[in-house]
Coordinates of N, CA and C in Angstrom, one line a residue:
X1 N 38.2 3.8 -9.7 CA 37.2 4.5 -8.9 C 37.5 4.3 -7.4
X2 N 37.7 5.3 -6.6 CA 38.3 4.9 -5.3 C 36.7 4.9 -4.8
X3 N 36.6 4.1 -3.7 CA 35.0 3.8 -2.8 C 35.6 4.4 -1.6
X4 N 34.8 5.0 -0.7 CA 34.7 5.4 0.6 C 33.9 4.3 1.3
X5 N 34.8 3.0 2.1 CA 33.7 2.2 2.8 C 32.9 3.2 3.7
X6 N 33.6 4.1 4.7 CA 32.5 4.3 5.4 C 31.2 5.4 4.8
X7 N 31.1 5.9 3.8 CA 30.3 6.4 3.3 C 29.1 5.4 2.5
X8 N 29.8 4.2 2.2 CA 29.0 3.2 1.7 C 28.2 2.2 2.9
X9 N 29.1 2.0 3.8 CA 28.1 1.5 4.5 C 27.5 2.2 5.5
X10 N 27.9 3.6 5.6 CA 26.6 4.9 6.0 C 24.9 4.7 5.3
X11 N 25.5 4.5 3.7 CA 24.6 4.0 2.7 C 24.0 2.7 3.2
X12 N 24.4 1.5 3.4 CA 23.7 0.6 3.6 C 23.4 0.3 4.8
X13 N 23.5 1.4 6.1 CA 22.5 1.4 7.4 C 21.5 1.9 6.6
X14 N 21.4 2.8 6.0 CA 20.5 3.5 5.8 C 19.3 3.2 4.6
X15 N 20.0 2.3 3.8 CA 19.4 1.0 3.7 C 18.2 0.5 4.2
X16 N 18.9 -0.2 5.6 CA 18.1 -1.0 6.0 C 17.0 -0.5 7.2
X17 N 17.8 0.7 7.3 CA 16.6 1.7 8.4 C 15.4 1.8 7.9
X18 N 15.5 1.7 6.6 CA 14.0 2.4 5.5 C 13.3 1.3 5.6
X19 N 14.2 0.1 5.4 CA 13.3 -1.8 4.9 C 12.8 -1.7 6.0
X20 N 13.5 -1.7 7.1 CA 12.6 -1.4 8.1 C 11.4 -1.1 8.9
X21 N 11.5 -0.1 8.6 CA 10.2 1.2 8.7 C 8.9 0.8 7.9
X22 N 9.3 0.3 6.4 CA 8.3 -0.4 5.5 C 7.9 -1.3 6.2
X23 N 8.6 -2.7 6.5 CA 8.7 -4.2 7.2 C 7.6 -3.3 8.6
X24 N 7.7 -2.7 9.3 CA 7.4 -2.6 10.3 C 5.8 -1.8 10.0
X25 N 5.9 -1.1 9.4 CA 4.1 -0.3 8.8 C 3.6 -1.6 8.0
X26 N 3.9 -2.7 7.4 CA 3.5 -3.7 7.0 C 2.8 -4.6 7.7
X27 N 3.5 -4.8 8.9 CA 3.0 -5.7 10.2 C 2.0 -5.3 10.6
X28 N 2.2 -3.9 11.0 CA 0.8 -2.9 11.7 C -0.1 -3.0 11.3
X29 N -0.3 -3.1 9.8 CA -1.3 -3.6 9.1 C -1.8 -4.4 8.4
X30 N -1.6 -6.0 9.0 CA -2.1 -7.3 8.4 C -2.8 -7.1 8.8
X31 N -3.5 -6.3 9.9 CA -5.4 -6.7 9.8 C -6.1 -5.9 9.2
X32 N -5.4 -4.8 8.4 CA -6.4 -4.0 7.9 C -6.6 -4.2 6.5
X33 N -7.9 -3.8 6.6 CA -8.9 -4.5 5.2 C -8.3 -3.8 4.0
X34 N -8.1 -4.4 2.9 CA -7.9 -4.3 1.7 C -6.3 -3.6 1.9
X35 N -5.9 -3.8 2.8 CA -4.4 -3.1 2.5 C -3.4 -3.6 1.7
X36 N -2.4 -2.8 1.3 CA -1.3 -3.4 0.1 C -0.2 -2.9 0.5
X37 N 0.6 -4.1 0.6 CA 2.0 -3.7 1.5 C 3.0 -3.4 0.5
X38 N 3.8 -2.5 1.3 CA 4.9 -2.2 0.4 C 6.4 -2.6 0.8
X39 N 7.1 -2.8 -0.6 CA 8.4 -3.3 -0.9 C 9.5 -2.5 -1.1
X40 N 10.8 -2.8 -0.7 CA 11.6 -1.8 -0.8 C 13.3 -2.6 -1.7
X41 N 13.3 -1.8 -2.2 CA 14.4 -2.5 -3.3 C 15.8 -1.0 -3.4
X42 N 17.1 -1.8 -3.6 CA 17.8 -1.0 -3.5 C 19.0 -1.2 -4.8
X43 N 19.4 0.0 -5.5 CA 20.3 0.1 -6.6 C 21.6 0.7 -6.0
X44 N 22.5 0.3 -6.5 CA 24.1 0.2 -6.4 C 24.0 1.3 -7.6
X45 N 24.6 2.9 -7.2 CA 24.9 3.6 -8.7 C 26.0 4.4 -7.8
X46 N 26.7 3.9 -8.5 CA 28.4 4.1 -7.8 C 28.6 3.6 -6.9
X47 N 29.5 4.2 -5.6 CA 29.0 4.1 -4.4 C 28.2 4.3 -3.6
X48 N 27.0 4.6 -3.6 CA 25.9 4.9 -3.3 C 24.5 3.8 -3.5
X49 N 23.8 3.9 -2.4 CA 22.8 3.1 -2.5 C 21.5 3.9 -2.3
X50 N 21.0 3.7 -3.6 CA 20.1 4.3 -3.5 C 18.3 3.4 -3.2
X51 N 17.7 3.9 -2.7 CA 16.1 3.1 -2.0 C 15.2 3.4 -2.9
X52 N 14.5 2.4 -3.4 CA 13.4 2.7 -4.0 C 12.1 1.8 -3.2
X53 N 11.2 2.3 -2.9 CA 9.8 1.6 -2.6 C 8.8 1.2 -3.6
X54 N 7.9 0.5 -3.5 CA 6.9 -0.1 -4.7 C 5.9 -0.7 -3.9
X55 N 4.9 -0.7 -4.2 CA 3.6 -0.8 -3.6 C 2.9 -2.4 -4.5
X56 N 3.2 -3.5 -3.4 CA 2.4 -4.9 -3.9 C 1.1 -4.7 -4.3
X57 N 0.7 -4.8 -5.1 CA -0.7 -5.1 -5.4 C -1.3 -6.2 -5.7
X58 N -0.9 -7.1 -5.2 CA -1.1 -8.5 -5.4 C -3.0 -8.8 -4.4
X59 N -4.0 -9.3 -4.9 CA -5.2 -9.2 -3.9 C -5.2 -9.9 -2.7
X60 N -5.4 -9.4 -1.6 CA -5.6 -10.3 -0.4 C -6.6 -11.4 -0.6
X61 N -7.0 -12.4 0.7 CA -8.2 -13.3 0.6 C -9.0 -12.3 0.7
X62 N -10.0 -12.8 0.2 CA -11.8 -12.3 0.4 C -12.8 -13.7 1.4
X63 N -13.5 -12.8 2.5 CA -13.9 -13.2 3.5 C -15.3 -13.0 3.5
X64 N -16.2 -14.0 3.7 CA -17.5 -13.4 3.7 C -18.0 -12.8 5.3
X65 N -18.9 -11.9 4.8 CA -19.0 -11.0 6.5 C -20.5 -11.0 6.4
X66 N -21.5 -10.8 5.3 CA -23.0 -11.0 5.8 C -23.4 -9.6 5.6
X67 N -22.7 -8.4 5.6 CA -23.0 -7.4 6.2 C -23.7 -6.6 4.5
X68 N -24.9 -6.3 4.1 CA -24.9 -6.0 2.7 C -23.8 -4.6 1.8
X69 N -23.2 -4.1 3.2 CA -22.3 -2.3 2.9 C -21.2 -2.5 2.9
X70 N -20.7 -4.4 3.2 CA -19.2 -4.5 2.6 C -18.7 -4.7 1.4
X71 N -18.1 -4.7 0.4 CA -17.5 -4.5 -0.7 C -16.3 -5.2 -0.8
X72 N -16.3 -6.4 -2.0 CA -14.7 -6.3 -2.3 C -14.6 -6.7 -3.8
X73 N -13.5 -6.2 -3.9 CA -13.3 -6.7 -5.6 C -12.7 -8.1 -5.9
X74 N -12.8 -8.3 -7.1 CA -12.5 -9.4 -8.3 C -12.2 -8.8 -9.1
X75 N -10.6 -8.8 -9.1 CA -10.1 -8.6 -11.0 C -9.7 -7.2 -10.1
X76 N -8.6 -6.9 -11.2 CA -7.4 -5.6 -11.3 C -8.1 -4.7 -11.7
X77 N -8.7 -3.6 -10.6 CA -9.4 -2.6 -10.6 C -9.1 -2.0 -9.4
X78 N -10.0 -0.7 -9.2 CA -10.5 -0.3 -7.9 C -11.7 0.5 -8.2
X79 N -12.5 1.0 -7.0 CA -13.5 1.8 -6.5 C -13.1 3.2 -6.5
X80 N -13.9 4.0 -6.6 CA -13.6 5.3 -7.0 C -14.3 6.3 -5.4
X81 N -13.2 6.9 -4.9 CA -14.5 7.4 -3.3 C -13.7 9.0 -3.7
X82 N -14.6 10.1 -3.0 CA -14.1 11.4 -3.4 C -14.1 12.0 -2.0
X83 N -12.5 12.6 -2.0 CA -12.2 12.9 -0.3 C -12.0 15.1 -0.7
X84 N -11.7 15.3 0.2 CA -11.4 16.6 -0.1 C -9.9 16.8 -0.6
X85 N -9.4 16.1 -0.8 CA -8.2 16.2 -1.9 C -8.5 15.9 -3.0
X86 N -9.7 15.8 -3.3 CA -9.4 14.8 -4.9 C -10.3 13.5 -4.5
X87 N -10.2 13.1 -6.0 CA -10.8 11.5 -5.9 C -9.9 10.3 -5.6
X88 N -9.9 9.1 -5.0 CA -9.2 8.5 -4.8 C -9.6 6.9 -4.7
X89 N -8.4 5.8 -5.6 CA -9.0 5.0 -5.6 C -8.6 3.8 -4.5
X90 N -9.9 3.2 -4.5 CA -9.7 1.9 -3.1 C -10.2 0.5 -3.5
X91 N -9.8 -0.4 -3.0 CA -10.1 -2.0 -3.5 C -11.4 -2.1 -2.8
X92 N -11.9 -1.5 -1.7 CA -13.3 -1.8 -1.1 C -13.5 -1.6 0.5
X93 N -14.3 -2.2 1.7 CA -14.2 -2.2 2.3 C -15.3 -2.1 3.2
X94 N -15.7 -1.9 4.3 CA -17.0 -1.4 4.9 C -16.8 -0.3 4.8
X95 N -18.5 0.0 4.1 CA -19.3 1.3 3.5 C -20.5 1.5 4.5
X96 N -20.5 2.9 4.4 CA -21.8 3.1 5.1 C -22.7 4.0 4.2
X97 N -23.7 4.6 5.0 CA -24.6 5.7 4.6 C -24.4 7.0 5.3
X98 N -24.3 8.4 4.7 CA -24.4 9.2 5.3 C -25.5 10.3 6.1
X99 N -25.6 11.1 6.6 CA -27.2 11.8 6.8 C -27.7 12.1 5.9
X100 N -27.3 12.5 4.5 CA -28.0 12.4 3.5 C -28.2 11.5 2.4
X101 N -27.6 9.8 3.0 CA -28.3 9.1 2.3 C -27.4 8.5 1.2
X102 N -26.2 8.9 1.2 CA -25.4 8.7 0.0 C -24.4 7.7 0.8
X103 N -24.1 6.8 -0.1 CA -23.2 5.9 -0.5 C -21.7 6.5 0.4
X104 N -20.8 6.0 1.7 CA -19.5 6.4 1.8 C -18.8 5.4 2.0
X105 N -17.1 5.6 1.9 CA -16.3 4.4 2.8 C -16.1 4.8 4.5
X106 N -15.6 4.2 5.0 CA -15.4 3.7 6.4 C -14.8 4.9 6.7
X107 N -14.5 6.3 6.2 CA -13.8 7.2 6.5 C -14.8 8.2 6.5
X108 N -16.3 8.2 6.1 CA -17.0 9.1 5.7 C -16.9 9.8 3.6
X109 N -15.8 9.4 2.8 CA -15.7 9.8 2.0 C -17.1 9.6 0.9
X110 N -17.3 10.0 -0.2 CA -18.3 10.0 -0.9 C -18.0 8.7 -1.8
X111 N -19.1 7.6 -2.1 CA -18.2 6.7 -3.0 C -18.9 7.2 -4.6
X112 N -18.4 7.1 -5.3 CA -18.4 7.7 -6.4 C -18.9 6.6 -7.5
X113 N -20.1 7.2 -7.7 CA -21.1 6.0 -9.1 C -20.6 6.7 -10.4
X114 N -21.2 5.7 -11.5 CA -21.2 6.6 -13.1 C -21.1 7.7 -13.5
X115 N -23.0 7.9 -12.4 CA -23.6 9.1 -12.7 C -23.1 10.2 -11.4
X116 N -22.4 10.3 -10.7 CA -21.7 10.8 -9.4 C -22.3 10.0 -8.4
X117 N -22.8 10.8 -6.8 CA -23.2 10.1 -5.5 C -24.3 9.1 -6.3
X118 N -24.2 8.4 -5.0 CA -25.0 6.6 -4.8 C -25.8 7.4 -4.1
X119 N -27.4 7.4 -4.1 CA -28.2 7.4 -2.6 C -28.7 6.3 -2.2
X120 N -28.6 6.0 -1.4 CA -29.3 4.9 -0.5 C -30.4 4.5 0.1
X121 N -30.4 5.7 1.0 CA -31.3 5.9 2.0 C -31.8 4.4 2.6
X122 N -32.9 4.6 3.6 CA -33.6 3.3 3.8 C -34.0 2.0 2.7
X123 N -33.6 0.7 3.3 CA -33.9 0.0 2.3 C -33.0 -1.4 2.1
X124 N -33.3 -2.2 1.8 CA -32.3 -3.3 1.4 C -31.6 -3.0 -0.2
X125 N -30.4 -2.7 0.5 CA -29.7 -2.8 -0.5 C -28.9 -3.7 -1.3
X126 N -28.5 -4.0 -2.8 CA -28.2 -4.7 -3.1 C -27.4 -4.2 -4.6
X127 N -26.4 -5.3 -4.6 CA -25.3 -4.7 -5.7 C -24.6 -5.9 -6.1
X128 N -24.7 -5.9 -7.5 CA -24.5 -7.0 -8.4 C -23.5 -7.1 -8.9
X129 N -22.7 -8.1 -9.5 CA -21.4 -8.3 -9.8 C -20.8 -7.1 -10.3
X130 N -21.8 -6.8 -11.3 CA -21.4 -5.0 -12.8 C -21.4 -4.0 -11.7
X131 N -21.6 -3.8 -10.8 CA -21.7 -3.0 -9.2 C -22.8 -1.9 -9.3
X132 N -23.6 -2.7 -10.0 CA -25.1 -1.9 -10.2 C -25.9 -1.8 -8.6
X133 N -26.2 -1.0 -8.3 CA -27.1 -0.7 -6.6 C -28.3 -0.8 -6.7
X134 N -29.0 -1.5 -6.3 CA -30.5 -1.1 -6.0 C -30.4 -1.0 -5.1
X135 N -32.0 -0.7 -4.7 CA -32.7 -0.3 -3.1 C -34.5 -0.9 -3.0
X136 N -34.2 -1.9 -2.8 CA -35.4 -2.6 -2.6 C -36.2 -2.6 -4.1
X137 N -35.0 -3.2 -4.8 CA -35.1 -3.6 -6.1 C -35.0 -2.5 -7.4
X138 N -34.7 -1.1 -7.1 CA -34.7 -0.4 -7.7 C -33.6 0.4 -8.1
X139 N -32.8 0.3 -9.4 CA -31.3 1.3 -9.5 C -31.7 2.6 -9.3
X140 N -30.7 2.7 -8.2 CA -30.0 3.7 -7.7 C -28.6 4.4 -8.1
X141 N -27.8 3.6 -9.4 CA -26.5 4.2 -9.5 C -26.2 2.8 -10.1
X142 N -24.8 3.0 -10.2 CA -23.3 1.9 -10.8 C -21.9 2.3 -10.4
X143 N -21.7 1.7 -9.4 CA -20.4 1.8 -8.7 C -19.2 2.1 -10.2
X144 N -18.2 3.2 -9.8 CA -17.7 3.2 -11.0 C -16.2 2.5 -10.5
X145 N -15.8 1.4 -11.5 CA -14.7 0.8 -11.5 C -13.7 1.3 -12.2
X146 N -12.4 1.3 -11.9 CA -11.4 1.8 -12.6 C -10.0 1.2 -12.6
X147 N -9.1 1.3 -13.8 CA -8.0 0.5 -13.6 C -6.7 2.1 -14.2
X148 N -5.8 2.0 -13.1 CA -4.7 2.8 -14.1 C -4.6 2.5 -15.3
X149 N -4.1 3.8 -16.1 CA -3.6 3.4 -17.5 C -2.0 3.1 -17.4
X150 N -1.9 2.7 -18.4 CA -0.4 2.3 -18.7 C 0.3 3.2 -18.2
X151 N 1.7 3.5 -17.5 CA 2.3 4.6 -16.9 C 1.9 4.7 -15.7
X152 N 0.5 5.3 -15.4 CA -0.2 5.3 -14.9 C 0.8 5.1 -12.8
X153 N 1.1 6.0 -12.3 CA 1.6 5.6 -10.9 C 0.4 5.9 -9.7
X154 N 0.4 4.8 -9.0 CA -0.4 4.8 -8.0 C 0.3 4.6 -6.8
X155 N 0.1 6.1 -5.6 CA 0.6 6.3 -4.5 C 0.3 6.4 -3.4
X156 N 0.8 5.4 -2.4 CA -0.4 5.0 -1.3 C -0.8 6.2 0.0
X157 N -1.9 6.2 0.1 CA -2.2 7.5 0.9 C -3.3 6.5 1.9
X158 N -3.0 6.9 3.2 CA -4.1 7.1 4.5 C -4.0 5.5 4.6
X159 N -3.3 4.4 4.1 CA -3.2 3.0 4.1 C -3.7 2.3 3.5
X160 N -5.0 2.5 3.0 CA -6.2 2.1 1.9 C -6.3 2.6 0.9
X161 N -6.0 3.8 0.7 CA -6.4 4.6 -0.5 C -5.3 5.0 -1.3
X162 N -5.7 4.8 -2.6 CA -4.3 5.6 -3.6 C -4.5 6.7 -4.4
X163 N -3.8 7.7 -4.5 CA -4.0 8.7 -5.5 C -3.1 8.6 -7.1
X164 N -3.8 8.7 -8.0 CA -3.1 8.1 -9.3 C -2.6 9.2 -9.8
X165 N -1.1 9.3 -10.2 CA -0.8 9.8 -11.3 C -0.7 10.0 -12.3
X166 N -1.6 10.2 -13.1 CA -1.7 10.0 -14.2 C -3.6 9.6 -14.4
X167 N -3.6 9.1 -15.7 CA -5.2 8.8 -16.1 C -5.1 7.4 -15.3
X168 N -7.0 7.4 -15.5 CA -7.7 6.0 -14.8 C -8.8 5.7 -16.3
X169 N -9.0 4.5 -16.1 CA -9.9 3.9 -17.0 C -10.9 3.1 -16.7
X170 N -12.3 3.9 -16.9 CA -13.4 2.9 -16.3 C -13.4 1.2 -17.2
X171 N -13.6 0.4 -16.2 CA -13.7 -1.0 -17.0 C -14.9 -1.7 -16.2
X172 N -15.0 -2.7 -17.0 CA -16.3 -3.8 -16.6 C -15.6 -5.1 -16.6
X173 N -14.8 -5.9 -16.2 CA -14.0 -6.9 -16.1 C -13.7 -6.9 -14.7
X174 N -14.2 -6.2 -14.1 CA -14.3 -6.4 -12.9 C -15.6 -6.8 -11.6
X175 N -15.3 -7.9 -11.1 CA -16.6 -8.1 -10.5 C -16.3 -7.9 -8.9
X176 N -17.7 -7.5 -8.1 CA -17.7 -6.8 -7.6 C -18.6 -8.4 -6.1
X177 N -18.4 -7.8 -5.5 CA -18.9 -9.1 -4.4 C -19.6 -9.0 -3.4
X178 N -20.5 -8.6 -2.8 CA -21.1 -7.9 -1.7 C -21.3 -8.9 -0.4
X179 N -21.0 -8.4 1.1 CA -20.9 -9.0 1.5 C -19.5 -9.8 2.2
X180 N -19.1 -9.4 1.4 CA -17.5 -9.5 1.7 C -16.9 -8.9 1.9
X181 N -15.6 -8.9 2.3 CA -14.4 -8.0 2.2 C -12.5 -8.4 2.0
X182 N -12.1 -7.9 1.5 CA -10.7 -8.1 1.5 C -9.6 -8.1 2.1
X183 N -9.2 -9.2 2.6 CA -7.9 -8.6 3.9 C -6.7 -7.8 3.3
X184 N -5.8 -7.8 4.0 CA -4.8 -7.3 3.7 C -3.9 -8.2 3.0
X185 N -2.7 -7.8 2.2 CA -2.1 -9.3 1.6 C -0.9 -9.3 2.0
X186 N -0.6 -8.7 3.2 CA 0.7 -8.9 4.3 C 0.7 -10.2 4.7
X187 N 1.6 -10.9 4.7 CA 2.3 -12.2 5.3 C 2.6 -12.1 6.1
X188 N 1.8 -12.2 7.2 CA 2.7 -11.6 8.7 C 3.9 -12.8 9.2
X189 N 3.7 -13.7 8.8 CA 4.7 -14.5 9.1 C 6.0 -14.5 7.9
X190 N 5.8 -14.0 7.6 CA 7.2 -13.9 6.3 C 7.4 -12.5 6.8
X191 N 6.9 -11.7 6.8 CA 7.3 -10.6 7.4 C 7.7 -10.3 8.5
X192 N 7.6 -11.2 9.6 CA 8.3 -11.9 10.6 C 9.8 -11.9 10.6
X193 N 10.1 -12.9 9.4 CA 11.5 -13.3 8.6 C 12.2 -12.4 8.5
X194 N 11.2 -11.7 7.5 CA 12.0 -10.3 6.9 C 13.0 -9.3 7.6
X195 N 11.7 -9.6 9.1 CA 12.4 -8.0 10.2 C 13.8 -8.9 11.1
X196 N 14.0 -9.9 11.0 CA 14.8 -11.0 11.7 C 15.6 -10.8 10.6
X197 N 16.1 -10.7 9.6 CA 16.9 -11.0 8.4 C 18.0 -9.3 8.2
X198 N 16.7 -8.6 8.4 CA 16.9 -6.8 8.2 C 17.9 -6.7 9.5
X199 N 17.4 -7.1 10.2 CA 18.4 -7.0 11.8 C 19.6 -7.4 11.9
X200 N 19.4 -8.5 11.4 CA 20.9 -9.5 11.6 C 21.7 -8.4 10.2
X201 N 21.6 -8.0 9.3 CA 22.2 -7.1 8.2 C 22.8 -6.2 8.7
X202 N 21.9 -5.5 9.4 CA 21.9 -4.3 10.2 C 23.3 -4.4 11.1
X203 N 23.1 -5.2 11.9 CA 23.8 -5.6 12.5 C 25.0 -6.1 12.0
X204 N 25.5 -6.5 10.8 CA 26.6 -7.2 10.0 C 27.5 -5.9 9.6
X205 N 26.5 -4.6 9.5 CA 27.2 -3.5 8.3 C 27.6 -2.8 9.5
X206 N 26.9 -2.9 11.1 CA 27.9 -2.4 12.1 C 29.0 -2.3 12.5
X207 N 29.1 -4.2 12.7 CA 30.2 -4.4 13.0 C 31.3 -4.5 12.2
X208 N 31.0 -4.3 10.9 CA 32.1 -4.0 9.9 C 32.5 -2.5 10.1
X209 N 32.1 -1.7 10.6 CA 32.3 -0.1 10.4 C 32.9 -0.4 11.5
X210 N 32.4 -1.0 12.9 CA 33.4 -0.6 14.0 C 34.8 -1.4 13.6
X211 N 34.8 -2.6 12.6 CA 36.1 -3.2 12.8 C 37.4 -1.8 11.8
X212 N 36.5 -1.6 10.8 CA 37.2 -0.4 9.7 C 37.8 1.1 10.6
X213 N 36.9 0.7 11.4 CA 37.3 2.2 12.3 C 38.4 2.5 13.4
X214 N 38.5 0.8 14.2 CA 39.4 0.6 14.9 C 40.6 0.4 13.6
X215 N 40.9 -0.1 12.5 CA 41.7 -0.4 11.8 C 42.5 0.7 11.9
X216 N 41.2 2.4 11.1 CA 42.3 3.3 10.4 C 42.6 4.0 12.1
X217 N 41.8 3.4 13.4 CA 42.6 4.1 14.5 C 44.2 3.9 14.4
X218 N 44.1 2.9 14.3 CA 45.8 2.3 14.7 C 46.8 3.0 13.5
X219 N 46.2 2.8 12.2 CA 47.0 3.3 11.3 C 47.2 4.6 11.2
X220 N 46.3 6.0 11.9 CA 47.1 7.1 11.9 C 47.4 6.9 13.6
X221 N 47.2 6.2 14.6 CA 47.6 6.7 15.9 C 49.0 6.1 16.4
X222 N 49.1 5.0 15.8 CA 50.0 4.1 15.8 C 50.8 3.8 14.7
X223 N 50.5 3.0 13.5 CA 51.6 3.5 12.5 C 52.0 4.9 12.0
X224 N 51.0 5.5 12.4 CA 52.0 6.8 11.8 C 53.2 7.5 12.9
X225 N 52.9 6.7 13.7 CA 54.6 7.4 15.1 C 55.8 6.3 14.4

């Protein structure tokens, strides 16, 4: 099989342009709540390098805030919020109320109970592990939890939210925490590493192209006289 180096390491700038761009939307968001950073992995199929991305789901810390409309999970699940695309699921976050009283996330979206909208309205609210809602002691709804099914691909949209491919499955193994919230589970300091590591690469597969390039100068400009 003859290889084209410079077509290969065309391939692996481009590579590392992408780790990059990941590594770098990763950093932007170690402070945002409930975020899930993503990973970038690369296969050798021929000469060619091909990129694939994958989305960590591993849980950030959970932080207490005091506040009763923050949210965060326990256990491999998510929250169910309904945007104008579709439903979509989220690990949690600051929630509000809307003018009519219903349950949203931090984006305005609808958060989505059993029985559909949560209302709120005025009131102390409160929400129990099973993510049962009252309002000054009285159910109002049941936060609906959900876990992909097997197959099941989840695709990250708007930074926090994911849209699933496939079926979702309500579960109860999931506990729910109020008052809290979830950071992000970026390493900012490994990811630090990472973009220092990407660079110096980057930088390796250059200087190899410029040495290959001055090579085949000489060999047609000069050996071939």
């Amino acid at each position: 099989m003859n290889v084209d180096p410079f077509r290969t390491g065309a391939n692996a700038l481009r590579y590392w342009e992408e780790r990059q761009q990941v590594v770098s939307n990763n950093l932007a968001n170690a402070d945002t709540q409930g975020f899930k950073a993503e990973r970038v992995f690369a296969r050798l199929l021929g000469d060619t390098i091909a990129t694939q991305a994958a989305t960590d789901f591993k849980a950030g810390s959970i932080s207490p805030t005091g506040n009763p409309l923050d949210f965060a999970l326990e256990g491999d699940g998510f929250l169910v919020v309904s945007t104008a695309q579709g439903e979509r699921l989220t690990r949690g976050g600051s929630f509000g109320i809307d003018s009519e009283g219903r349950l949203t996330d931090g984006a305005g979206n609808r958060v989505v109970g059993t029985d559909g909208d949560i209302y709120v309205r005025d009131g102390q609210v409160d929400v129990d592990a099973s993510g049962t809602v009252r309002v000054d002691g009285v159910d109002v709804g049941r936060l609906r939890l959900v876990r992909p099914a097997p197959g099941t691909q989840l695709l990250h949209e708007d930074g926090v939210r994911f849209r699933a491919e496939g079926e979702v499955t309500d579960v109860r193994d999931v506990r729910v925490r109020q008052g809290y919230i979830e950071g992000s589970n970026v390493n900012a300091l490994q990811s630090m590493v990472e973009m220092i590591e990407i660079q110096r690469s980057y930088a390796a597969v250059q200087s190899s192209l410029r040495t290959m390039d001055g090579v085949m100068d000489r060999v047609v400009n000069q050996l071939g006289r």
